[in-house]
Amino acid sequence: MCKIIVMANQKGGVAKTSSTRNLAYSLAEMGQRVLAVDFDPQTNLTISFGIAPATVKESTASLMMKMLMDEALPDKDSYILNIGRVDLIPSKKALTVAEVNMLIERQDDCLDKLLSPLRCDYDYILVDTGPSLGSLTINAFTAADGIMIPFDAELFALVGLKELTDTISKIKQNLNPKVEITGIFFTKCSKRTTLYREISEQVHAAFGHLHIFESRIPATVKVGSANSKGLSVMELDAKNEAAIAYMNLAKEVLEYA
Ligand code: ADP
Ligand code: MG
């Protein structure tokens, strides 16, 4: 059965995009059929797959506009790009235009309508979202089975985490009863183990009812360098500790989600 997992945290820079990129690769390496969806007008996920947004014809931007205007969708092959073992629906800046229209027309289920028919083709559909709780993220939550929350301990945004989980509760009540928070995972972890123990304890105390993944993604420049080369960190350096951590996170996702 296909799982649609949305990577979300309204804070920017917590590694949503890097985690979507590397988890998609890791799950595909483990034999899963994976579709990654760039649902952020900043197009970072698209770029991290080595695709220049200007070169793509169909994207989440054009597809969402077609959904909003009740137009027929083009053939799947025109908007799903095959990049190694991972498939990608890219994004373009014009996704902001679709976002405004979603807001005006109060359309929360455009992404759900796009992804639902694709469920039969994939084991996992991973959706990257931008740093806001606006209409795009609401659409992503409405389409989701699970939400994974990357948490950067250095930024220590417990208040933001509460706003995020409250928003997800409202979505569950009003728009998507099946949605669950798959779990929280720590990203960009430095070797300051005391800091992590303290923060981890505080997250457990405040959000103990949620699943917290064991795998922590260590801080390393290799993640950013892989993104800029259009590669996963495993392809850049399979022995890198972040590469190993993302593979372990993928194993946990397979077991848990
Ligand atoms: P978001 O999508 O949440 O805004 P990104 O994935 O774009 O976050 O990451 C934000 C920045 O942090 C980028 O410059 C990225 O290269 C860097 N980054 C992501 N993961 C790591 C990591 N494990 N170690 C060091 N830097 C990281
Ligand atoms: Mg991002």
Coordinates of C-alpha atoms and ligand atoms in Angstrom, one line a residue:
M1 CA 0.0 0.0 0.0
C2 CA 1.3 3.4 -0.9
K3 CA 2.1 5.9 1.8
I4 CA 2.1 9.6 1.1
I5 CA 4.6 11.2 3.5
V6 CA 4.9 15.0 3.7
M7 CA 8.1 16.6 5.1
A8 CA 7.0 19.6 7.0
N9 CA 8.3 22.3 9.4
Q10 CA 7.3 25.9 8.9
K11 CA 10.9 26.9 10.0
G12 CA 13.2 27.3 7.1
G13 CA 16.6 25.6 7.0
V14 CA 15.8 22.6 9.1
A15 CA 16.7 20.1 6.3
K16 CA 13.2 19.4 4.9
T17 CA 14.5 19.4 1.3
S18 CA 17.7 17.6 2.1
S19 CA 15.8 14.9 4.0
T20 CA 13.2 14.5 1.2
R21 CA 16.0 14.1 -1.3
N22 CA 18.1 11.6 0.7
L23 CA 15.2 9.6 2.1
A24 CA 13.8 9.3 -1.4
Y25 CA 17.1 7.9 -2.6
S26 CA 17.5 5.6 0.4
L27 CA 14.1 4.1 0.1
A28 CA 14.6 3.5 -3.6
E29 CA 17.9 1.8 -2.8
M30 CA 16.0 -0.5 -0.5
G31 CA 13.8 -1.5 -3.4
Q32 CA 10.8 0.8 -2.8
R33 CA 9.1 2.5 -5.7
V34 CA 9.5 6.2 -4.8
L35 CA 8.0 9.4 -6.1
A36 CA 9.4 12.7 -4.8
V37 CA 7.2 15.8 -5.2
D38 CA 8.6 19.3 -5.0
F39 CA 5.8 21.4 -3.5
D40 CA 7.8 24.5 -2.7
P41 CA 8.0 27.4 -5.1
Q42 CA 11.7 27.8 -4.1
T43 CA 12.3 24.7 -6.2
N44 CA 15.2 23.5 -4.0
L45 CA 14.2 19.8 -4.3
T46 CA 14.1 20.0 -8.1
I47 CA 17.6 21.5 -8.1
S48 CA 18.8 18.9 -5.7
F49 CA 17.9 16.3 -8.3
G50 CA 20.0 18.1 -10.9
I51 CA 17.1 19.6 -12.7
A52 CA 17.0 23.2 -13.8
P53 CA 13.4 24.4 -13.1
A54 CA 13.5 26.7 -16.2
T55 CA 13.9 23.6 -18.4
V56 CA 10.8 21.7 -17.3
K57 CA 7.5 22.1 -19.0
E58 CA 5.1 20.6 -16.5
S59 CA 5.6 21.0 -12.8
T60 CA 3.6 21.1 -9.6
A61 CA 2.9 24.8 -10.6
S62 CA 1.2 24.0 -13.9
L63 CA -0.5 20.9 -12.6
M64 CA -2.0 22.8 -9.6
M65 CA -3.3 25.5 -12.0
K66 CA -4.9 22.9 -14.2
M67 CA -6.5 21.4 -11.1
L68 CA -7.8 24.8 -10.0
M69 CA -9.3 25.5 -13.5
D70 CA -10.8 22.0 -13.8
E71 CA -8.6 21.3 -16.9
A72 CA -7.6 17.7 -17.8
L73 CA -4.1 16.7 -16.7
P74 CA -1.5 15.8 -19.4
D75 CA -0.1 12.4 -19.7
K76 CA 1.9 11.2 -16.6
D77 CA 5.0 10.9 -18.6
S78 CA 5.0 14.6 -19.3
Y79 CA 5.3 15.6 -15.7
I80 CA 7.0 12.6 -13.9
L81 CA 10.8 12.7 -14.5
N82 CA 12.8 9.5 -13.9
I83 CA 16.0 10.3 -12.1
G84 CA 17.8 7.1 -11.5
R85 CA 15.6 5.0 -9.3
V86 CA 13.6 7.9 -8.0
D87 CA 10.7 9.6 -9.9
L88 CA 10.2 13.4 -9.4
I89 CA 7.5 15.9 -10.1
P90 CA 9.5 19.1 -10.2
S91 CA 8.4 22.6 -9.1
K92 CA 8.6 26.1 -10.5
K93 CA 8.4 29.5 -8.9
A94 CA 4.9 30.0 -10.5
L95 CA 3.7 27.6 -7.8
T96 CA 3.2 30.8 -5.7
V97 CA 0.5 31.8 -8.3
A98 CA -1.3 28.5 -7.7
E99 CA -1.0 29.1 -3.9
V100 CA -2.8 32.5 -4.2
N101 CA -5.6 30.8 -6.2
M102 CA -5.9 28.0 -3.7
L103 CA -6.3 30.5 -1.0
I104 CA -8.9 32.6 -2.9
E105 CA -10.9 29.6 -4.0
R106 CA -10.4 27.7 -0.7
Q107 CA -9.2 24.6 -2.5
D108 CA -7.5 22.3 -0.1
D109 CA -7.5 19.1 -2.1
C110 CA -5.7 19.9 -5.3
L111 CA -2.6 18.0 -4.4
D112 CA -4.7 15.1 -3.1
K113 CA -6.5 14.9 -6.4
L114 CA -3.1 14.9 -8.3
L115 CA -1.5 12.2 -6.1
S116 CA -4.4 9.8 -5.3
P117 CA -4.4 8.3 -8.8
L118 CA -0.6 7.8 -8.6
R119 CA -0.8 5.7 -5.4
C120 CA -0.9 2.5 -7.4
D121 CA 2.5 3.2 -9.0
Y122 CA 4.5 3.8 -5.8
D123 CA 5.3 2.5 -2.3
Y124 CA 6.2 5.9 -1.1
I125 CA 5.3 9.4 -2.3
L126 CA 7.5 12.0 -0.5
V127 CA 6.3 15.6 -0.6
D128 CA 8.7 18.5 0.2
T129 CA 7.0 21.7 1.5
G130 CA 8.2 25.2 2.0
P131 CA 8.7 27.2 5.2
S132 CA 5.1 28.3 5.9
L133 CA 1.8 26.9 7.0
G134 CA 0.0 28.5 4.0
S135 CA -2.3 27.0 1.4
L136 CA 0.4 24.8 -0.2
T137 CA 1.3 23.1 3.1
I138 CA -2.4 22.7 3.9
N139 CA -2.9 21.0 0.5
A140 CA 0.1 18.8 1.3
F141 CA -1.4 17.9 4.7
T142 CA -4.7 17.1 3.1
A143 CA -3.1 14.7 0.7
A144 CA -0.9 13.1 3.4
D145 CA -1.0 9.7 5.2
G146 CA 1.9 10.7 7.4
I147 CA 3.9 13.8 8.2
M148 CA 7.6 13.7 9.1
I149 CA 9.0 16.6 11.0
P150 CA 12.7 17.4 10.7
F151 CA 13.9 19.2 13.8
D152 CA 17.1 21.2 14.0
A153 CA 18.2 21.1 17.6
E154 CA 20.5 24.1 17.2
L155 CA 17.5 26.3 16.2
F156 CA 15.5 24.8 19.1
A157 CA 12.1 25.8 17.9
L158 CA 9.8 24.1 20.4
V159 CA 7.2 26.8 20.0
G160 CA 7.1 26.3 16.3
L161 CA 6.7 22.6 16.8
K162 CA 3.6 23.2 18.9
E163 CA 2.1 25.5 16.2
L164 CA 2.8 22.8 13.6
T165 CA 1.3 19.9 15.6
D166 CA -1.8 22.0 16.5
T167 CA -2.2 22.8 12.7
I168 CA -2.0 19.1 11.9
S169 CA -4.6 18.4 14.5
K170 CA -7.0 20.9 12.9
I171 CA -6.4 19.4 9.5
K172 CA -7.1 15.9 10.9
Q173 CA -10.4 17.2 12.4
N174 CA -11.6 19.2 9.4
L175 CA -10.0 18.0 6.2
N176 CA -8.1 14.7 6.4
P177 CA -9.1 12.3 9.2
K178 CA -6.5 9.7 8.0
V179 CA -3.4 11.9 8.5
E180 CA -1.0 11.0 11.3
I181 CA 2.3 12.5 12.4
T182 CA 4.8 9.7 11.4
G183 CA 7.4 11.2 13.7
I184 CA 10.0 13.8 14.5
F185 CA 13.7 13.3 13.6
F186 CA 16.7 15.4 14.5
T187 CA 18.7 16.9 11.7
K188 CA 22.1 18.8 11.4
C189 CA 23.2 17.3 14.7
S190 CA 26.6 18.5 15.8
K191 CA 28.8 16.3 18.1
R192 CA 27.7 18.4 21.1
T193 CA 26.1 15.4 22.8
T194 CA 25.1 17.1 26.0
L195 CA 23.1 19.7 24.0
Y196 CA 21.4 16.8 22.2
R197 CA 20.6 14.9 25.3
E198 CA 19.0 18.0 26.8
I199 CA 17.0 18.9 23.7
S200 CA 16.0 15.4 23.1
E201 CA 14.7 15.2 26.7
Q202 CA 12.8 18.4 26.2
V203 CA 11.2 17.3 23.0
H204 CA 10.3 13.9 24.6
A205 CA 8.8 15.8 27.6
A206 CA 6.7 18.1 25.4
F207 CA 5.9 15.7 22.5
G208 CA 6.3 12.3 24.2
H209 CA 3.0 11.2 22.6
L210 CA 4.7 11.5 19.2
H211 CA 7.1 9.0 17.6
I212 CA 10.7 10.3 17.7
F213 CA 13.0 8.5 15.3
E214 CA 16.2 7.0 16.6
S215 CA 18.3 8.0 13.6
R216 CA 19.8 11.5 13.9
I217 CA 21.3 13.1 10.9
P218 CA 24.7 14.5 11.7
A219 CA 25.8 18.0 10.5
T220 CA 28.2 17.7 7.6
V221 CA 29.0 19.9 4.6
K222 CA 28.6 16.9 2.4
V223 CA 24.8 17.2 2.5
G224 CA 24.8 20.7 1.0
S225 CA 27.6 19.8 -1.5
A226 CA 25.6 16.7 -2.7
N227 CA 22.4 18.9 -3.1
S228 CA 24.4 21.4 -5.2
K229 CA 25.7 18.6 -7.4
G230 CA 22.3 17.2 -8.0
L231 CA 23.2 14.0 -6.0
S232 CA 22.1 12.3 -2.9
V233 CA 24.8 12.3 -0.1
M234 CA 25.0 8.4 -0.6
E235 CA 26.0 8.9 -4.2
L236 CA 28.6 11.5 -3.3
D237 CA 30.1 9.5 -0.4
A238 CA 28.4 6.3 0.7
K239 CA 30.6 6.2 3.8
N240 CA 29.8 9.6 5.0
E241 CA 28.0 9.6 8.4
A242 CA 25.0 11.5 7.1
A243 CA 24.7 9.0 4.2
I244 CA 24.6 6.2 6.8
A245 CA 22.2 8.1 9.0
Y246 CA 19.7 8.6 6.1
M247 CA 19.9 4.9 5.2
N248 CA 19.1 4.1 8.8
L249 CA 16.2 6.6 8.8
A250 CA 14.9 4.9 5.7
K251 CA 15.0 1.5 7.5
E252 CA 13.1 3.0 10.4
V253 CA 10.5 4.5 8.0
L254 CA 10.1 1.0 6.4
E255 CA 9.5 -0.5 9.7
Y256 CA 7.4 2.2 11.2
A257 CA 5.6 4.1 8.5
Ligands
ADP1 P1 14.8 23.3 4.4 O1 14.3 22.6 3.2 O2 14.1 22.9 5.7 O3 14.8 24.8 4.2 P2 17.4 22.4 3.5 O4 17.3 21.0 3.3 O5 17.3 23.3 2.3 O6 16.3 22.9 4.6 O7 18.7 22.7 4.3 C1 19.0 24.0 4.8 C2 20.5 24.2 4.7 O8 21.1 23.3 5.6 C3 21.1 23.9 3.4 O9 22.1 24.8 3.1 C4 21.6 22.5 3.5 O10 22.7 22.3 2.7 C5 22.0 22.5 5.0 N1 21.9 21.1 5.5 C6 20.9 20.2 5.4 N2 21.2 19.1 6.1 C7 22.5 19.3 6.6 C8 23.3 18.5 7.4 N3 23.0 17.2 7.8 N4 24.5 19.0 7.8 C9 24.9 20.2 7.4 N5 24.1 21.0 6.7 C10 22.9 20.6 6.3
MG2 MG 13.4 23.4 1.4

